[in-house]
Coordinates of C-alpha atoms in Angstrom, one line a residue:
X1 CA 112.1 96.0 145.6
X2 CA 109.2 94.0 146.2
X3 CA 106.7 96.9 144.5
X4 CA 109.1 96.7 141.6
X5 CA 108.6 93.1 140.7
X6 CA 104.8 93.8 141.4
X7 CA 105.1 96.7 138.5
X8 CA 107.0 94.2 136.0
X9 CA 104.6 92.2 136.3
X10 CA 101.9 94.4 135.6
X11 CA 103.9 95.5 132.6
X12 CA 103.6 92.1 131.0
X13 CA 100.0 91.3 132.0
X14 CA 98.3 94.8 131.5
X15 CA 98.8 93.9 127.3
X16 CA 97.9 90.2 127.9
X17 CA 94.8 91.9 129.4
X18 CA 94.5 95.1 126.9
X19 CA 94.3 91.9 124.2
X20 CA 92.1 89.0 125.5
X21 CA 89.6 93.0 125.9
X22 CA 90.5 93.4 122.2
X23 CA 89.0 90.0 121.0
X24 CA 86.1 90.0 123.1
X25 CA 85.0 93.5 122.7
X26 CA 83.9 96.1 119.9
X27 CA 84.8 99.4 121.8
X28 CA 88.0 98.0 122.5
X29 CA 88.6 97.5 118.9
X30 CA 87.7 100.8 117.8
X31 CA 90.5 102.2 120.5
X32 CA 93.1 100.1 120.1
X33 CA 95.5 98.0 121.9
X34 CA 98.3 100.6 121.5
X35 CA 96.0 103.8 122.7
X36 CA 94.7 101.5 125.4
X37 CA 98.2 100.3 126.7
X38 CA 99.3 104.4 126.5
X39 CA 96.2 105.2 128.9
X40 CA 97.7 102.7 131.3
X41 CA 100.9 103.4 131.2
X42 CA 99.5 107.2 132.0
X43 CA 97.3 105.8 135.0
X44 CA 100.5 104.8 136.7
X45 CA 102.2 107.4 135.9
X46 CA 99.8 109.9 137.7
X47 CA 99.0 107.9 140.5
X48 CA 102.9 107.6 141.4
X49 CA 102.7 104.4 142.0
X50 CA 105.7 103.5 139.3
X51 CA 107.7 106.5 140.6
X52 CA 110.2 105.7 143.5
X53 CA 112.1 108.5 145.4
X54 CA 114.6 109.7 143.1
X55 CA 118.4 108.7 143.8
X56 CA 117.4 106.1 145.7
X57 CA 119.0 102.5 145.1
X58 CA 114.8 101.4 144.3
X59 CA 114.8 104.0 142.1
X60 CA 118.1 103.4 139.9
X61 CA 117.7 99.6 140.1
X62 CA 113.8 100.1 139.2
X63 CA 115.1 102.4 136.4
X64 CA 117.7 100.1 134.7
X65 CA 115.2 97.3 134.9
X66 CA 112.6 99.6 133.0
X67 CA 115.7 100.8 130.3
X68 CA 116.3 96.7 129.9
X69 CA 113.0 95.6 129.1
X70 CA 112.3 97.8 126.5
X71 CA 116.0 98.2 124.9
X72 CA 114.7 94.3 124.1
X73 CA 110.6 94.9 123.5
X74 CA 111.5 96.7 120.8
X75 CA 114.1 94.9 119.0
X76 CA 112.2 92.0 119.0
X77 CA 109.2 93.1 117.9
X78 CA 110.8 94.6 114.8
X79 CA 111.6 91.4 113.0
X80 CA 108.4 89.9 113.8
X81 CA 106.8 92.6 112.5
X82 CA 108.4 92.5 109.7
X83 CA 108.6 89.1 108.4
X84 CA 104.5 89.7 107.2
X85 CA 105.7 92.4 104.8
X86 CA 106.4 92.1 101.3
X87 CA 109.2 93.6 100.6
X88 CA 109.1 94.4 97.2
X89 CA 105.8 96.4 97.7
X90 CA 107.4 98.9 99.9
X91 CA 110.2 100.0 97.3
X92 CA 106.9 100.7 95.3
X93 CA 107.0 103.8 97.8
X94 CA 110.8 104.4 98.0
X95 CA 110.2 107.9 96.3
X96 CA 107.7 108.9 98.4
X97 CA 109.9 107.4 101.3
X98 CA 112.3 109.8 99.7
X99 CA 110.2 112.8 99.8
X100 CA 109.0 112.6 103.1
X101 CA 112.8 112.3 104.6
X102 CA 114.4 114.8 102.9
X103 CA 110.8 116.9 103.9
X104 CA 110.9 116.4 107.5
X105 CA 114.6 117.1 108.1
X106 CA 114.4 120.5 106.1
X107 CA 111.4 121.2 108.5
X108 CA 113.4 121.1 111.4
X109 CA 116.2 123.0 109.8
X110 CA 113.9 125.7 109.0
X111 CA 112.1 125.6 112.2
X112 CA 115.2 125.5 114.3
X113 CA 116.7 128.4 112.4
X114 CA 114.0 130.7 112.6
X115 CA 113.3 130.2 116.1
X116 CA 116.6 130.6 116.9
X117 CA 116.6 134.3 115.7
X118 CA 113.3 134.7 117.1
X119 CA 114.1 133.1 121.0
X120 CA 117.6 133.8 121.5
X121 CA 118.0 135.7 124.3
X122 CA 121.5 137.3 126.2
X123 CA 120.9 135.8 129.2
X124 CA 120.7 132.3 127.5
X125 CA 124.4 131.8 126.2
X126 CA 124.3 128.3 124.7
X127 CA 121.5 128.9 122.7
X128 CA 123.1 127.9 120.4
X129 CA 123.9 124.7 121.4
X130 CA 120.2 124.3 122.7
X131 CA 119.1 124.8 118.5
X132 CA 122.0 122.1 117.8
X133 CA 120.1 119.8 120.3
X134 CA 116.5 120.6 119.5
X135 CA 117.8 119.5 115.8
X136 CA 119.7 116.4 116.8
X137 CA 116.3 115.3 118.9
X138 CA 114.4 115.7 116.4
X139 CA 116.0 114.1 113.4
X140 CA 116.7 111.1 115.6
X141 CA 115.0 111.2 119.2
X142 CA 117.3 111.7 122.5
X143 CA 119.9 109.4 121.4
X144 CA 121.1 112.4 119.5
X145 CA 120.3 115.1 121.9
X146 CA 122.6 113.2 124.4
X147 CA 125.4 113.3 122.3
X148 CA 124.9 116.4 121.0
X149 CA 124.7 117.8 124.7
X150 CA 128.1 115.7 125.6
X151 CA 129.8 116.9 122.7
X152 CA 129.2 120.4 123.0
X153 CA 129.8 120.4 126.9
X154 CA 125.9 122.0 127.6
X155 CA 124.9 122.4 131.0
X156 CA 123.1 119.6 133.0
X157 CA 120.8 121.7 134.0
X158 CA 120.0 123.4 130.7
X159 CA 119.8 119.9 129.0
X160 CA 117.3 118.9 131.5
X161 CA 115.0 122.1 131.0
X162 CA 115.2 121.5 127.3
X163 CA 114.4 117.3 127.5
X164 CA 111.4 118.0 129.5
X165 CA 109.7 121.1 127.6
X166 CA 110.4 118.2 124.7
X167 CA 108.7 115.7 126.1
X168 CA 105.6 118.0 127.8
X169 CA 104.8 119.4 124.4
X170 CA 105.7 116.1 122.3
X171 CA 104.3 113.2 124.2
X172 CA 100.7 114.9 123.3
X173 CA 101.7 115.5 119.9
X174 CA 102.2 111.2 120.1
X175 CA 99.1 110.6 121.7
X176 CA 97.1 112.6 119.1
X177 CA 98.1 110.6 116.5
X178 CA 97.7 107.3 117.8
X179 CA 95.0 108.2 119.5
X180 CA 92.8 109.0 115.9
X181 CA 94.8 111.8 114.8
X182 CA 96.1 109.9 111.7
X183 CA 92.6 109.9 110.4
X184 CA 93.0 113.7 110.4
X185 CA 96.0 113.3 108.8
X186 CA 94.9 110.8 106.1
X187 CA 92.3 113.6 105.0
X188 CA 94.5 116.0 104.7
X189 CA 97.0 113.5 102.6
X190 CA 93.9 111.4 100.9
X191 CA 97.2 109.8 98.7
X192 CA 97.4 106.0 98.6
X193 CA 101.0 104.4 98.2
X194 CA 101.4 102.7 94.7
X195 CA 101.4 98.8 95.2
X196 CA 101.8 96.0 93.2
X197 CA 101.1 96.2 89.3
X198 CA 100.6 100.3 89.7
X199 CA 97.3 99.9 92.1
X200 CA 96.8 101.9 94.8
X201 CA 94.9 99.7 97.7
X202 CA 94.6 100.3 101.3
X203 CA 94.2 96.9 102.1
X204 CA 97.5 95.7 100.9
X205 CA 99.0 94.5 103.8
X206 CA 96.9 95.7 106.2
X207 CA 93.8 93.3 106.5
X208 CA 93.5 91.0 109.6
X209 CA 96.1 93.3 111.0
X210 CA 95.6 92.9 115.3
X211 CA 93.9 89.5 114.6
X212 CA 94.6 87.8 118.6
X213 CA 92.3 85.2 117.2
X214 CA 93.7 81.5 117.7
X215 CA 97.1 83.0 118.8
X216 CA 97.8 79.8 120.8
X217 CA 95.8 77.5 118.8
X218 CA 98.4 74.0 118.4
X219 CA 98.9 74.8 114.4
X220 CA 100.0 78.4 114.7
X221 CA 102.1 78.3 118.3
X222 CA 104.9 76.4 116.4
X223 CA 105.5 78.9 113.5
X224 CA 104.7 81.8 115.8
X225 CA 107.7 80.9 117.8
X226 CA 109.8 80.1 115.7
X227 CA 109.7 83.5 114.4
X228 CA 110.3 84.9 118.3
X229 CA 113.3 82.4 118.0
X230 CA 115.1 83.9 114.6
X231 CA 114.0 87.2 116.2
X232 CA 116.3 86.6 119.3
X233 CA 118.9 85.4 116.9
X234 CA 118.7 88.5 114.9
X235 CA 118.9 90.4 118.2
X236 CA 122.2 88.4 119.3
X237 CA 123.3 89.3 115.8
X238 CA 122.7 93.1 116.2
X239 CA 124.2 93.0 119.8
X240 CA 127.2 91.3 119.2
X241 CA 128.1 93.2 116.2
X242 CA 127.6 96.3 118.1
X243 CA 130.2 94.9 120.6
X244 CA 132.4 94.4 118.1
X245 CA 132.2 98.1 115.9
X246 CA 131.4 100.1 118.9
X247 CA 132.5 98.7 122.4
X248 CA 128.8 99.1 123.5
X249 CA 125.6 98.1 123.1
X250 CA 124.9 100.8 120.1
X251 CA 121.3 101.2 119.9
X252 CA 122.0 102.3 116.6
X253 CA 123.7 100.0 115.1
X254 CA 121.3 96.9 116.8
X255 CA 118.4 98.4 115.1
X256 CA 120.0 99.0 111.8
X257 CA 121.1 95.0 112.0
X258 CA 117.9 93.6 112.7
X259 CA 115.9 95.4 110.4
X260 CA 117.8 94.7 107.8
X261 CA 118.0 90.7 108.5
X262 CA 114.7 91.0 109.0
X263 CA 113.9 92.3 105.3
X264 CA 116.5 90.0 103.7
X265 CA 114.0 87.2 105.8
X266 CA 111.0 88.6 104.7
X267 CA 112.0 87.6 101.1
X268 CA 111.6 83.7 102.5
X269 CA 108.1 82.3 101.9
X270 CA 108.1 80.5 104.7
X271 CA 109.2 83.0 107.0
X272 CA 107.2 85.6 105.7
X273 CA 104.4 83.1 106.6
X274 CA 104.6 82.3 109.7
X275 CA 101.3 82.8 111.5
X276 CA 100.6 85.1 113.9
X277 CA 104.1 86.5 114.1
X278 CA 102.7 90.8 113.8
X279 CA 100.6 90.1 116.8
X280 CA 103.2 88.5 119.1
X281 CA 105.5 91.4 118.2
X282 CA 102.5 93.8 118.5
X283 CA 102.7 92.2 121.9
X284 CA 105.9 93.5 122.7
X285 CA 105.2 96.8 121.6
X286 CA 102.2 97.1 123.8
X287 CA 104.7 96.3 127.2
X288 CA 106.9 99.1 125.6
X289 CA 104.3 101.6 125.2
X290 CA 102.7 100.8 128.8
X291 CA 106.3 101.8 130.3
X292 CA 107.1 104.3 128.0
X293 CA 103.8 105.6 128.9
X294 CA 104.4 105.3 132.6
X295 CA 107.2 107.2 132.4
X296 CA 105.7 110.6 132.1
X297 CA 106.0 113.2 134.9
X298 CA 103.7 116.2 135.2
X299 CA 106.0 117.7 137.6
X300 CA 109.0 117.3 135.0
X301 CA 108.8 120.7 134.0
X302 CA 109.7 123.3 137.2
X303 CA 111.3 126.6 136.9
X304 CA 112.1 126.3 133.3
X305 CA 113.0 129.1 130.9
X306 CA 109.9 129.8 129.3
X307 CA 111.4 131.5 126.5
X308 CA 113.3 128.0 125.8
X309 CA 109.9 126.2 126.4
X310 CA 108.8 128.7 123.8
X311 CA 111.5 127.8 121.4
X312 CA 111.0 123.8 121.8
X313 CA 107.4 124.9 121.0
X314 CA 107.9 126.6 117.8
X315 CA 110.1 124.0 116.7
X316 CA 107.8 121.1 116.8
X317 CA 104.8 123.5 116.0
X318 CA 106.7 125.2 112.3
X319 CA 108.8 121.8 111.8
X320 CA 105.3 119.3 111.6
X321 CA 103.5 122.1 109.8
X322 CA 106.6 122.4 107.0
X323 CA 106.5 119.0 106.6
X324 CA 102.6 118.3 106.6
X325 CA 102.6 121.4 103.6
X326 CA 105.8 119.2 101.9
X327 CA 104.2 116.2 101.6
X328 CA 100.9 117.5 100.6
X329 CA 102.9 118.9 97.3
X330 CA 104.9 115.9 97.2
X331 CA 101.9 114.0 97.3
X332 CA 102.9 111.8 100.3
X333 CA 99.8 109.6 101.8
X334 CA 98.6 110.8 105.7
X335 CA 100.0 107.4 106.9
X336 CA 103.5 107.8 105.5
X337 CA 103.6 111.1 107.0
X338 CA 102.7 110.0 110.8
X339 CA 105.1 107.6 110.5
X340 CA 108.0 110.2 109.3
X341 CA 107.0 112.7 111.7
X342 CA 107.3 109.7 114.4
X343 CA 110.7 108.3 113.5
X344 CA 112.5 112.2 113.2
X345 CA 110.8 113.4 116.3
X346 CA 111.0 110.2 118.9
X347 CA 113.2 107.7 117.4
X348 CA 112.4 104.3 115.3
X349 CA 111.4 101.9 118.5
X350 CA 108.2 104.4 118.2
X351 CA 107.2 103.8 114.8
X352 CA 106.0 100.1 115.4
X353 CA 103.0 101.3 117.8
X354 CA 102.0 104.3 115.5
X355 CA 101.8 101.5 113.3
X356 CA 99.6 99.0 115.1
X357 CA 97.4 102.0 116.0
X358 CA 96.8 102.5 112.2
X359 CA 96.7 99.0 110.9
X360 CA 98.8 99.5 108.1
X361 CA 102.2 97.9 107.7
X362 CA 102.8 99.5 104.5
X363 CA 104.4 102.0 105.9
X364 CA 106.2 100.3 108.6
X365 CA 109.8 99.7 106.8
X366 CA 109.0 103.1 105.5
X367 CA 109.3 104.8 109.4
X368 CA 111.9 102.4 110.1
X369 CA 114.2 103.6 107.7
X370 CA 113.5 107.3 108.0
X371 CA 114.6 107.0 111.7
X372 CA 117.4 105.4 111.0
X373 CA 118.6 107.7 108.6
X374 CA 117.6 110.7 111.1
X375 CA 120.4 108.3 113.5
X376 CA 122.6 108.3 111.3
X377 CA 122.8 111.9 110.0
X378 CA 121.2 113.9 113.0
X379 CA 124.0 115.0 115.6
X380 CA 126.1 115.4 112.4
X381 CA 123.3 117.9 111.8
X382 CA 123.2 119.5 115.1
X383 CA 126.7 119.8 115.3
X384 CA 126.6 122.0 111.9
X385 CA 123.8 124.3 113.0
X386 CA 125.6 124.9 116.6
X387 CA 128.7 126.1 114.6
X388 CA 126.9 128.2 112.5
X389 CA 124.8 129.8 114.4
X390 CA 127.8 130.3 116.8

């Protein structure tokens, strides 16, 4: 286990690294921390050195310890994320919020539909069940598809194949957009959200955004954290009412909690001026994103059915294309719609570092939510197309 501690470690120092870089140097800034932090993550993924034998005690203690860290990254660096924002610019976008939701999860519906009468094969049985789970996973992210596949008793097996064409075909699709694809994006959707007093201004919000600068400086470590503290509270709050409603730590219902203490904070002056609070939760996110990152497998995909590697492909392929052509009518801004496409396809814990990447928090509540509705309504979703299509 001692090569496990080593990669911990390395998981908290690599962003205290990929920052001090930040500060000091120009091409780091035009990257960015969360595209930097991906790359290494990717590194250590390809070099096997994160990957222990599989089944192995290494391996399934290594692999709880990795599920633990960022099952709290990411709750924490929701609330100080949020405490910046001003609330009451965002439900300037609430339509457009609106739009973009009800957008996205018609996108999938249509995609999963069609490709379902276009893939379906004889030999492939529960294809039905694997359109249920390709719509569950991506109106919510594998929290969904796991229910969706215990629910509808899918095969092991089949799950698996499905989960890692997903991941092949979507992780690049995540990369692409934090990596500069939002630009792309932002041109093809060259809308700006309405702000306060009916202006539209890119800067709302979004200026000094990543600013590591005096971090630790005596008159901003105090505030800072004391925003980490009423972030752990929140988190307690989330967890424990989880307990309570579910039995279980309900990712669910810990996010939903936490967000929305965190808004009802964010209407407090002096919490929603705490200094450098976005950058210590941007922290956070970057140790997330270097283990989510890490977790990729070239090998993942072995002997799969290509026609359901197809399928997963046309899904993601006609769903973000549906949705791009929806907003553009709808009028929905580029960043709005990275941030919806996000939340429905990999869950809210990935909207945060889509977020840093663009430096605009305007749309951060925005993702937030639209994940957590995707949550909320998704297996409900997948469960209704596995019946009809039945």
């Amino acid at each position: 286990m001692i090569r496990a501690y080593i990669i911990i470690a390395l998981y908290v120092l690599v962003p205290v690294i990929i920052i001090e870089c930040f500060k000091r140097w120009t091409w780091m800034q035009k990257i960015g921390t969360v595209v930097a932090a991906y790359a290494v993550g990717i590194i250590f993924a390809l070099t096997g050195f994160v990957h222990f034998e599989p089944e192995t005690t290494a391996a399934i203690s290594f692999g709880k310890l990795q599920s633990t860290i960022m099952s709290i990254a990411v709750p924490l660096a929701i609330p100080l994320m949020l405490f910046n924002c001003d609330f009451k610019l965002w439900t300037k976008a609430l339509p457009k919020t609106i739009w973009s939701l009800v957008g996205g999860i018609t996108a999938v519906l249509v995609a999963v539909i069609s490709g379902y009468f276009i893939f379906r094969r004889p030999d492939i049985p529960e294809f039905h069940n694997i359109a249920a789970m390709m719509t569950g996973i991506y109106t919510g992210g594998t929290m969904n598809f796991n229910a969706l596949g215990a629910s509808l008793g899918v095969d092991k097996t089949v799950m698996a194949i499905v989960l890692a064409f997903e991941m092949v075909f979507t992780t690049p699709y995540i990369f692409f957009i934090i990596g500069g694809g939002y630009k792309v994006f932002r041109k093809v959707l060259p809308y700006q959200d309405v702000t306060k007093k009916g202006r539209t201004d890119d800067n709302v919000e979004s200026k000094d955004v990543e600013n590591y600068r005096g971090m630790f400086d005596k008159k901003n470590v105090g505030g800072m954290f004391a925003g980490l503290g009423l972030s752990i509270v929140f988190l307690a709050i989330g967890a424990g009412l989880a307990l309570w409603l579910t039995g279980k730590l309900n990712e669910l219902v810990i996010i939903l909690t936490i967000t929305t203490l965190s808004i009802i904070a964010s209407f407090f002056k002096k919490v929603r001026e705490l200094p450098k609070t976005f950058e210590l939760g941007m922290f956070f996110i970057l140790i997330f994103s270097v283990i989510v990152a890490s977790l990729f497998d070239i090998h993942s995909v072995n002997g799969g059915s290509l026609m359901i590697g197809l399928f997963v492909l046309w899904v993601m392929v006609i769903a973000a294309s549906l949705h791009l052509i929806f907003c553009r009518i709808a009028k929905v801004s580029g960043d709005l719609f990275c941030v919806s496409q996000i939340a429905l396809l990999c869950s809210p814990p990935f909207v945060p570092p889509v977020v840093g990447a663009m430096k605009n928090k305007k749309v951060l509540i925005s993702g937030i939510v639209i994940g957590l509705v995707g949550y909320a309504i998704g297996t409900y979703l997948g469960v209704a197309i596995a019946f009809i299509l039945k």
